[in-house]
Amino acid sequence: MKRLMLLLLVLLGFLVPRPALAANCSVTSVGLTPLNDLAGGNYQGFPGGLYPGGNAVPAAHLQVGLAAGQAVQRLNPQGAPSPNGKIIVLSIGMSNTKQEFAKFTSIARGQTAPGVVLINGAQPNYDASIISNPNSDYWPQLDDGLARRRLSPLQVQVVWLKEAVQNESDPFPASAIELQGYLKNILQIVRTRYPNVKAIYLSSRTYGGYANNPTSPEPWAYQGAFAVKWLIEAQITGSDPALSYDNAPWLAWGPYFWADGLTPRSDGLTWACADFSADGVHPSAAGQLKAANMLLNFFRTEPTTQWFRPPAG
């Protein structure tokens, strides 16, 4: 009888849910300067700022982006212009991207031009190293999602891309160079699978100081922004023929999300522990809303996204 009772207690011990690890809320700052506030300075010898020379899009690059934005129009499933066609904005990325874009889709409802369709293609557990492989099952799943909505890959014209590498451990700048390579591969896959994409807007991670696991902690969450910066810079300078305007969609920053925890950025942005779930990595409801509002404000004010905004009146 005693043995039976002991066995039952042991089994109950395994069945009782164990409390989840709590976010490391004590790490309210890691002492790093946001990339946009680092314009004119450098991080480990590498210049800050979102673009070469600062945070402003270089004039020549902006002109290409404006032309790309003006070329976005409603397309039918065969990719031909149609007054009843669609303009698909597709998110590509990992779980954080999925959560943030889902909230963005909900708050943007009714605030877009006719024909604009927001499709959340991001998926949990698909980091940059996985989806940079053209044979990854991520891509057929994405197309299946379009087909279920009776949409076509030929109607995808704008992409929001936010990715990272899980459990990164390489030192800087090797880690950022690795991510840059993955992002470049993803862009090339997009170019092949969605030939009507005109522009890709990229974002990097939010603050990772509260993370209680090695999925995406600091300083790698911060350093990932350099991968985005260098990728866009390669198109601007023409240093990589594969990223030329003839060979790739127009590239630009979307919202830059990183801020040093509770230390206010120059525009006032902070990230509190309450903005994250228990793992300190994924956004809570509050964090999702904060990111979604930044994304909505971006599309409503970005000069190259006239197609997003409803007609005046």
CSV table of C-alpha atoms in Angstrom, one decimal:
chain,number,residue,atom,x,y,z
A,1,MET,CA,0.0,0.0,0.0
A,2,LYS,CA,2.8,2.4,0.9
A,3,ARG,CA,4.6,1.6,-2.4
A,4,LEU,CA,1.4,2.4,-4.3
A,5,MET,CA,1.0,5.7,-2.5
A,6,LEU,CA,4.6,6.7,-3.2
A,7,LEU,CA,4.1,5.8,-6.8
A,8,LEU,CA,1.0,7.9,-7.0
A,9,LEU,CA,2.8,10.9,-5.4
A,10,VAL,CA,5.6,10.6,-7.9
A,11,LEU,CA,3.2,10.5,-10.8
A,12,LEU,CA,1.3,13.5,-9.5
A,13,GLY,CA,4.6,15.3,-9.2
A,14,PHE,CA,5.2,14.8,-12.9
A,15,LEU,CA,1.6,15.8,-13.9
A,16,VAL,CA,1.4,19.0,-11.9
A,17,PRO,CA,2.3,21.9,-14.2
A,18,ARG,CA,5.5,23.6,-13.2
A,19,PRO,CA,5.6,27.4,-13.1
A,20,ALA,CA,7.1,29.0,-16.2
A,21,LEU,CA,10.4,30.8,-15.9
A,22,ALA,CA,9.8,34.5,-15.2
A,23,ALA,CA,11.3,37.2,-17.4
A,24,ASN,CA,14.5,38.7,-16.0
A,25,CYS,CA,12.9,42.0,-15.2
A,26,SER,CA,16.0,43.4,-13.3
A,27,VAL,CA,17.9,44.0,-16.6
A,28,THR,CA,16.3,47.3,-17.4
A,29,SER,CA,19.3,48.4,-19.5
A,30,VAL,CA,22.3,46.9,-21.2
A,31,GLY,CA,24.1,50.2,-21.8
A,32,LEU,CA,23.9,50.1,-25.6
A,33,THR,CA,23.0,53.1,-27.9
A,34,PRO,CA,20.1,52.5,-30.3
A,35,LEU,CA,21.2,52.5,-33.9
A,36,ASN,CA,19.2,55.7,-34.8
A,37,ASP,CA,20.7,57.5,-31.8
A,38,LEU,CA,24.2,56.3,-32.8
A,39,ALA,CA,24.3,58.4,-36.0
A,40,GLY,CA,27.8,60.0,-36.0
A,41,GLY,CA,29.1,57.4,-33.6
A,42,ASN,CA,30.1,53.8,-33.8
A,43,TYR,CA,29.7,50.4,-32.2
A,44,GLN,CA,32.9,48.4,-32.0
A,45,GLY,CA,34.3,50.4,-34.9
A,46,PHE,CA,31.2,50.2,-37.1
A,47,PRO,CA,29.2,53.4,-37.9
A,48,GLY,CA,25.8,53.9,-36.4
A,49,GLY,CA,22.7,55.4,-38.0
A,50,LEU,CA,20.1,53.6,-40.0
A,51,TYR,CA,21.5,54.6,-43.4
A,52,PRO,CA,24.9,55.6,-44.6
A,53,GLY,CA,25.7,59.0,-43.2
A,54,GLY,CA,22.8,59.1,-40.7
A,55,ASN,CA,19.1,58.2,-40.4
A,56,ALA,CA,17.8,59.8,-43.6
A,57,VAL,CA,17.3,57.7,-46.7
A,58,PRO,CA,19.8,59.0,-49.3
A,59,ALA,CA,18.1,61.1,-51.9
A,60,ALA,CA,18.9,58.9,-54.9
A,61,HIS,CA,17.8,55.8,-53.1
A,62,LEU,CA,14.6,57.5,-52.0
A,63,GLN,CA,13.8,58.4,-55.6
A,64,VAL,CA,14.0,54.7,-56.6
A,65,GLY,CA,11.7,53.9,-53.6
A,66,LEU,CA,9.2,56.5,-54.6
A,67,ALA,CA,9.0,55.1,-58.1
A,68,ALA,CA,8.6,51.6,-56.7
A,69,GLY,CA,5.8,52.8,-54.5
A,70,GLN,CA,4.0,54.4,-57.4
A,71,ALA,CA,4.3,51.2,-59.3
A,72,VAL,CA,2.3,49.3,-56.7
A,73,GLN,CA,-1.2,48.8,-58.0
A,74,ARG,CA,-4.2,46.4,-57.7
A,75,LEU,CA,-3.5,43.2,-59.5
A,76,ASN,CA,-5.7,40.2,-60.4
A,77,PRO,CA,-4.5,36.6,-59.6
A,78,GLN,CA,-2.7,36.5,-62.9
A,79,GLY,CA,-0.7,39.5,-62.0
A,80,ALA,CA,-2.4,41.9,-64.4
A,81,PRO,CA,-3.7,45.4,-63.4
A,82,SER,CA,-7.3,45.3,-62.4
A,83,PRO,CA,-9.6,47.8,-60.6
A,84,ASN,CA,-10.9,44.9,-58.5
A,85,GLY,CA,-7.5,43.4,-57.9
A,86,LYS,CA,-5.5,43.2,-54.7
A,87,ILE,CA,-2.3,44.7,-53.2
A,88,ILE,CA,-0.9,42.1,-50.9
A,89,VAL,CA,1.4,43.2,-48.0
A,90,LEU,CA,3.0,40.0,-46.8
A,91,SER,CA,4.9,39.6,-43.5
A,92,ILE,CA,7.8,37.1,-43.4
A,93,GLY,CA,9.6,36.0,-40.3
A,94,MET,CA,9.5,34.3,-37.0
A,95,SER,CA,7.0,34.1,-34.0
A,96,ASN,CA,7.6,37.7,-32.8
A,97,THR,CA,6.9,38.9,-36.4
A,98,LYS,CA,3.7,36.9,-36.5
A,99,GLN,CA,2.4,38.2,-33.2
A,100,GLU,CA,3.2,41.9,-34.0
A,101,PHE,CA,1.8,41.7,-37.6
A,102,ALA,CA,-1.4,40.0,-36.3
A,103,LYS,CA,-2.0,42.9,-34.0
A,104,PHE,CA,-1.1,45.4,-36.8
A,105,THR,CA,-3.7,43.7,-39.0
A,106,SER,CA,-6.4,44.1,-36.4
A,107,ILE,CA,-5.7,47.8,-35.7
A,108,ALA,CA,-5.2,48.7,-39.4
A,109,ARG,CA,-8.6,47.4,-40.3
A,110,GLY,CA,-10.5,50.1,-42.1
A,111,GLN,CA,-7.5,52.4,-42.4
A,112,THR,CA,-6.1,51.1,-45.7
A,113,ALA,CA,-6.8,51.9,-49.3
A,114,PRO,CA,-9.3,49.7,-51.2
A,115,GLY,CA,-7.7,46.5,-52.3
A,116,VAL,CA,-4.9,46.4,-49.7
A,117,VAL,CA,-4.8,42.9,-48.1
A,118,LEU,CA,-2.5,42.2,-45.1
A,119,ILE,CA,-1.3,38.6,-45.0
A,120,ASN,CA,0.5,37.3,-42.0
A,121,GLY,CA,3.1,34.8,-43.4
A,122,ALA,CA,5.3,34.7,-40.3
A,123,GLN,CA,5.6,31.4,-38.4
A,124,PRO,CA,6.9,30.4,-35.0
A,125,ASN,CA,10.2,28.4,-34.9
A,126,TYR,CA,11.2,29.5,-38.4
A,127,ASP,CA,14.3,31.6,-37.9
A,128,ALA,CA,16.5,33.1,-40.6
A,129,SER,CA,18.7,30.1,-40.9
A,130,ILE,CA,15.7,27.9,-41.8
A,131,ILE,CA,13.7,30.1,-44.2
A,132,SER,CA,16.9,31.2,-46.0
A,133,ASN,CA,16.8,27.7,-47.6
A,134,PRO,CA,14.6,27.8,-50.7
A,135,ASN,CA,13.7,24.2,-50.0
A,136,SER,CA,12.3,24.9,-46.5
A,137,ASP,CA,8.7,23.9,-46.0
A,138,TYR,CA,8.1,27.4,-44.8
A,139,TRP,CA,7.6,28.6,-48.4
A,140,PRO,CA,5.0,26.1,-49.6
A,141,GLN,CA,3.1,26.7,-46.4
A,142,LEU,CA,3.0,30.4,-47.1
A,143,ASP,CA,1.7,29.8,-50.6
A,144,ASP,CA,-0.9,27.4,-49.3
A,145,GLY,CA,-2.1,30.2,-47.0
A,146,LEU,CA,-2.5,32.5,-50.0
A,147,ALA,CA,-4.4,29.9,-51.9
A,148,ARG,CA,-6.9,29.3,-49.0
A,149,ARG,CA,-7.8,33.0,-49.3
A,150,ARG,CA,-8.1,32.7,-53.1
A,151,LEU,CA,-5.0,34.9,-53.5
A,152,SER,CA,-2.1,34.5,-55.8
A,153,PRO,CA,1.7,34.9,-55.3
A,154,LEU,CA,1.5,37.3,-58.2
A,155,GLN,CA,-0.5,39.8,-56.1
A,156,VAL,CA,2.2,40.1,-53.5
A,157,GLN,CA,3.8,43.5,-54.0
A,158,VAL,CA,5.2,44.6,-50.6
A,159,VAL,CA,6.9,42.6,-47.9
A,160,TRP,CA,7.7,43.3,-44.2
A,161,LEU,CA,10.6,41.2,-43.1
A,162,LYS,CA,11.7,40.7,-39.6
A,163,GLU,CA,14.0,37.8,-38.7
A,164,ALA,CA,16.7,36.7,-36.3
A,165,VAL,CA,18.9,33.7,-35.6
A,166,GLN,CA,17.9,31.5,-32.7
A,167,ASN,CA,20.4,30.7,-30.0
A,168,GLU,CA,23.1,33.0,-31.6
A,169,SER,CA,26.5,32.8,-29.9
A,170,ASP,CA,29.0,34.1,-32.4
A,171,PRO,CA,30.8,37.3,-31.5
A,172,PHE,CA,30.2,40.6,-33.3
A,173,PRO,CA,30.5,41.3,-36.2
A,174,ALA,CA,30.4,37.6,-37.3
A,175,SER,CA,26.9,37.2,-36.0
A,176,ALA,CA,25.6,40.2,-37.9
A,177,ILE,CA,27.4,39.1,-41.1
A,178,GLU,CA,25.8,35.7,-40.8
A,179,LEU,CA,22.3,37.2,-40.4
A,180,GLN,CA,23.0,39.5,-43.3
A,181,GLY,CA,23.7,36.5,-45.5
A,182,TYR,CA,20.5,34.8,-44.4
A,183,LEU,CA,18.5,37.9,-45.1
A,184,LYS,CA,20.1,38.2,-48.6
A,185,ASN,CA,19.1,34.6,-49.4
A,186,ILE,CA,15.5,35.3,-48.2
A,187,LEU,CA,15.3,38.3,-50.5
A,188,GLN,CA,16.4,36.2,-53.4
A,189,ILE,CA,13.8,33.6,-52.6
A,190,VAL,CA,11.1,36.4,-52.4
A,191,ARG,CA,12.3,37.7,-55.8
A,192,THR,CA,11.8,34.2,-57.3
A,193,ARG,CA,8.5,33.3,-55.7
A,194,TYR,CA,6.9,36.7,-55.7
A,195,PRO,CA,8.1,38.4,-58.9
A,196,ASN,CA,5.8,41.5,-58.5
A,197,VAL,CA,7.3,42.5,-55.1
A,198,LYS,CA,8.3,46.2,-55.5
A,199,ALA,CA,9.6,46.9,-52.0
A,200,ILE,CA,10.8,45.1,-48.9
A,201,TYR,CA,10.8,46.9,-45.5
A,202,LEU,CA,13.0,45.3,-42.9
A,203,SER,CA,13.0,45.6,-39.1
A,204,SER,CA,15.2,44.1,-36.4
A,205,ARG,CA,14.5,42.8,-32.9
A,206,THR,CA,13.1,44.6,-30.0
A,207,TYR,CA,15.0,44.8,-26.7
A,208,GLY,CA,16.3,41.4,-25.5
A,209,GLY,CA,17.6,42.2,-22.0
A,210,TYR,CA,14.6,40.6,-20.2
A,211,ALA,CA,15.1,37.2,-21.9
A,212,ASN,CA,15.4,34.2,-19.6
A,213,ASN,CA,16.6,31.8,-22.3
A,214,PRO,CA,19.2,31.9,-25.1
A,215,THR,CA,16.7,32.2,-27.9
A,216,SER,CA,17.4,35.9,-28.7
A,217,PRO,CA,19.2,37.7,-25.8
A,218,GLU,CA,21.4,40.7,-25.7
A,219,PRO,CA,23.6,41.8,-27.2
A,220,TRP,CA,22.5,39.8,-30.3
A,221,ALA,CA,19.1,41.3,-30.4
A,222,TYR,CA,20.8,44.7,-30.6
A,223,GLN,CA,23.5,43.6,-33.0
A,224,GLY,CA,21.0,42.1,-35.5
A,225,ALA,CA,20.2,45.7,-36.6
A,226,PHE,CA,23.6,45.9,-38.2
A,227,ALA,CA,22.7,43.0,-40.5
A,228,VAL,CA,19.7,45.0,-41.8
A,229,LYS,CA,21.7,48.2,-42.0
A,230,TRP,CA,24.5,46.5,-44.0
A,231,LEU,CA,22.1,44.7,-46.3
A,232,ILE,CA,20.3,48.0,-47.3
A,233,GLU,CA,23.6,49.8,-47.5
A,234,ALA,CA,24.9,47.2,-50.0
A,235,GLN,CA,22.0,48.1,-52.3
A,236,ILE,CA,22.5,51.8,-51.9
A,237,THR,CA,26.3,51.7,-52.6
A,238,GLY,CA,26.0,49.1,-55.4
A,239,SER,CA,28.6,46.9,-53.6
A,240,ASP,CA,26.6,43.7,-54.2
A,241,PRO,CA,25.3,43.2,-57.8
A,242,ALA,CA,22.8,40.6,-56.5
A,243,LEU,CA,21.1,43.4,-54.6
A,244,SER,CA,21.1,46.0,-57.4
A,245,TYR,CA,17.8,47.6,-58.3
A,246,ASP,CA,17.6,45.4,-61.4
A,247,ASN,CA,18.1,42.2,-59.4
A,248,ALA,CA,16.2,42.8,-56.1
A,249,PRO,CA,13.2,44.7,-54.8
A,250,TRP,CA,13.8,48.1,-53.3
A,251,LEU,CA,15.1,47.8,-49.7
A,252,ALA,CA,14.5,50.1,-46.8
A,253,TRP,CA,14.1,50.2,-43.1
A,254,GLY,CA,10.7,49.6,-41.6
A,255,PRO,CA,10.2,50.6,-38.0
A,256,TYR,CA,13.4,50.3,-36.0
A,257,PHE,CA,12.1,48.7,-32.7
A,258,TRP,CA,15.2,48.5,-30.5
A,259,ALA,CA,15.5,50.7,-27.4
A,260,ASP,CA,17.7,50.1,-24.3
A,261,GLY,CA,15.0,48.8,-21.9
A,262,LEU,CA,13.7,51.6,-19.7
A,263,THR,CA,16.3,54.1,-20.9
A,264,PRO,CA,14.3,56.4,-23.3
A,265,ARG,CA,15.4,56.6,-26.9
A,266,SER,CA,15.7,60.1,-28.4
A,267,ASP,CA,12.1,59.7,-29.6
A,268,GLY,CA,11.0,58.5,-26.1
A,269,LEU,CA,10.6,54.8,-26.9
A,270,THR,CA,11.2,52.4,-24.1
A,271,TRP,CA,10.6,48.7,-23.5
A,272,ALA,CA,9.3,47.6,-20.1
A,273,CYS,CA,9.3,44.1,-18.8
A,274,ALA,CA,5.5,44.1,-19.0
A,275,ASP,CA,5.9,44.5,-22.7
A,276,PHE,CA,7.1,40.9,-22.9
A,277,SER,CA,5.7,37.5,-22.0
A,278,ALA,CA,7.1,35.3,-19.3
A,279,ASP,CA,10.1,34.3,-21.4
A,280,GLY,CA,11.2,37.9,-21.8
A,281,VAL,CA,11.5,37.4,-25.6
A,282,HIS,CA,8.0,37.3,-27.1
A,283,PRO,CA,5.8,40.4,-26.8
A,284,SER,CA,2.9,40.5,-24.4
A,285,ALA,CA,-0.4,42.0,-25.5
A,286,ALA,CA,1.0,45.4,-24.5
A,287,GLY,CA,4.2,44.8,-26.5
A,288,GLN,CA,2.3,43.6,-29.5
A,289,LEU,CA,0.2,46.8,-29.5
A,290,LYS,CA,3.3,49.0,-29.1
A,291,ALA,CA,5.0,47.3,-32.1
A,292,ALA,CA,1.8,47.3,-34.2
A,293,ASN,CA,1.2,51.0,-33.6
A,294,MET,CA,4.8,51.7,-34.8
A,295,LEU,CA,4.2,49.6,-37.9
A,296,LEU,CA,0.9,51.3,-38.6
A,297,ASN,CA,2.4,54.8,-38.2
A,298,PHE,CA,5.2,53.8,-40.5
A,299,PHE,CA,2.9,52.8,-43.3
A,300,ARG,CA,0.7,55.8,-42.8
A,301,THR,CA,3.6,58.3,-43.0
A,302,GLU,CA,6.3,56.6,-45.1
A,303,PRO,CA,6.7,58.6,-48.4
A,304,THR,CA,7.0,55.4,-50.5
A,305,THR,CA,3.7,53.8,-49.2
A,306,GLN,CA,1.2,56.1,-50.8
A,307,TRP,CA,-0.7,53.0,-52.0
A,308,PHE,CA,-1.4,52.0,-48.4
A,309,ARG,CA,-3.3,55.1,-47.4
A,310,PRO,CA,-7.0,55.5,-48.3
A,311,PRO,CA,-7.9,58.3,-50.7
A,312,ALA,CA,-8.5,61.7,-49.1
A,313,GLY,CA,-12.1,62.2,-48.1
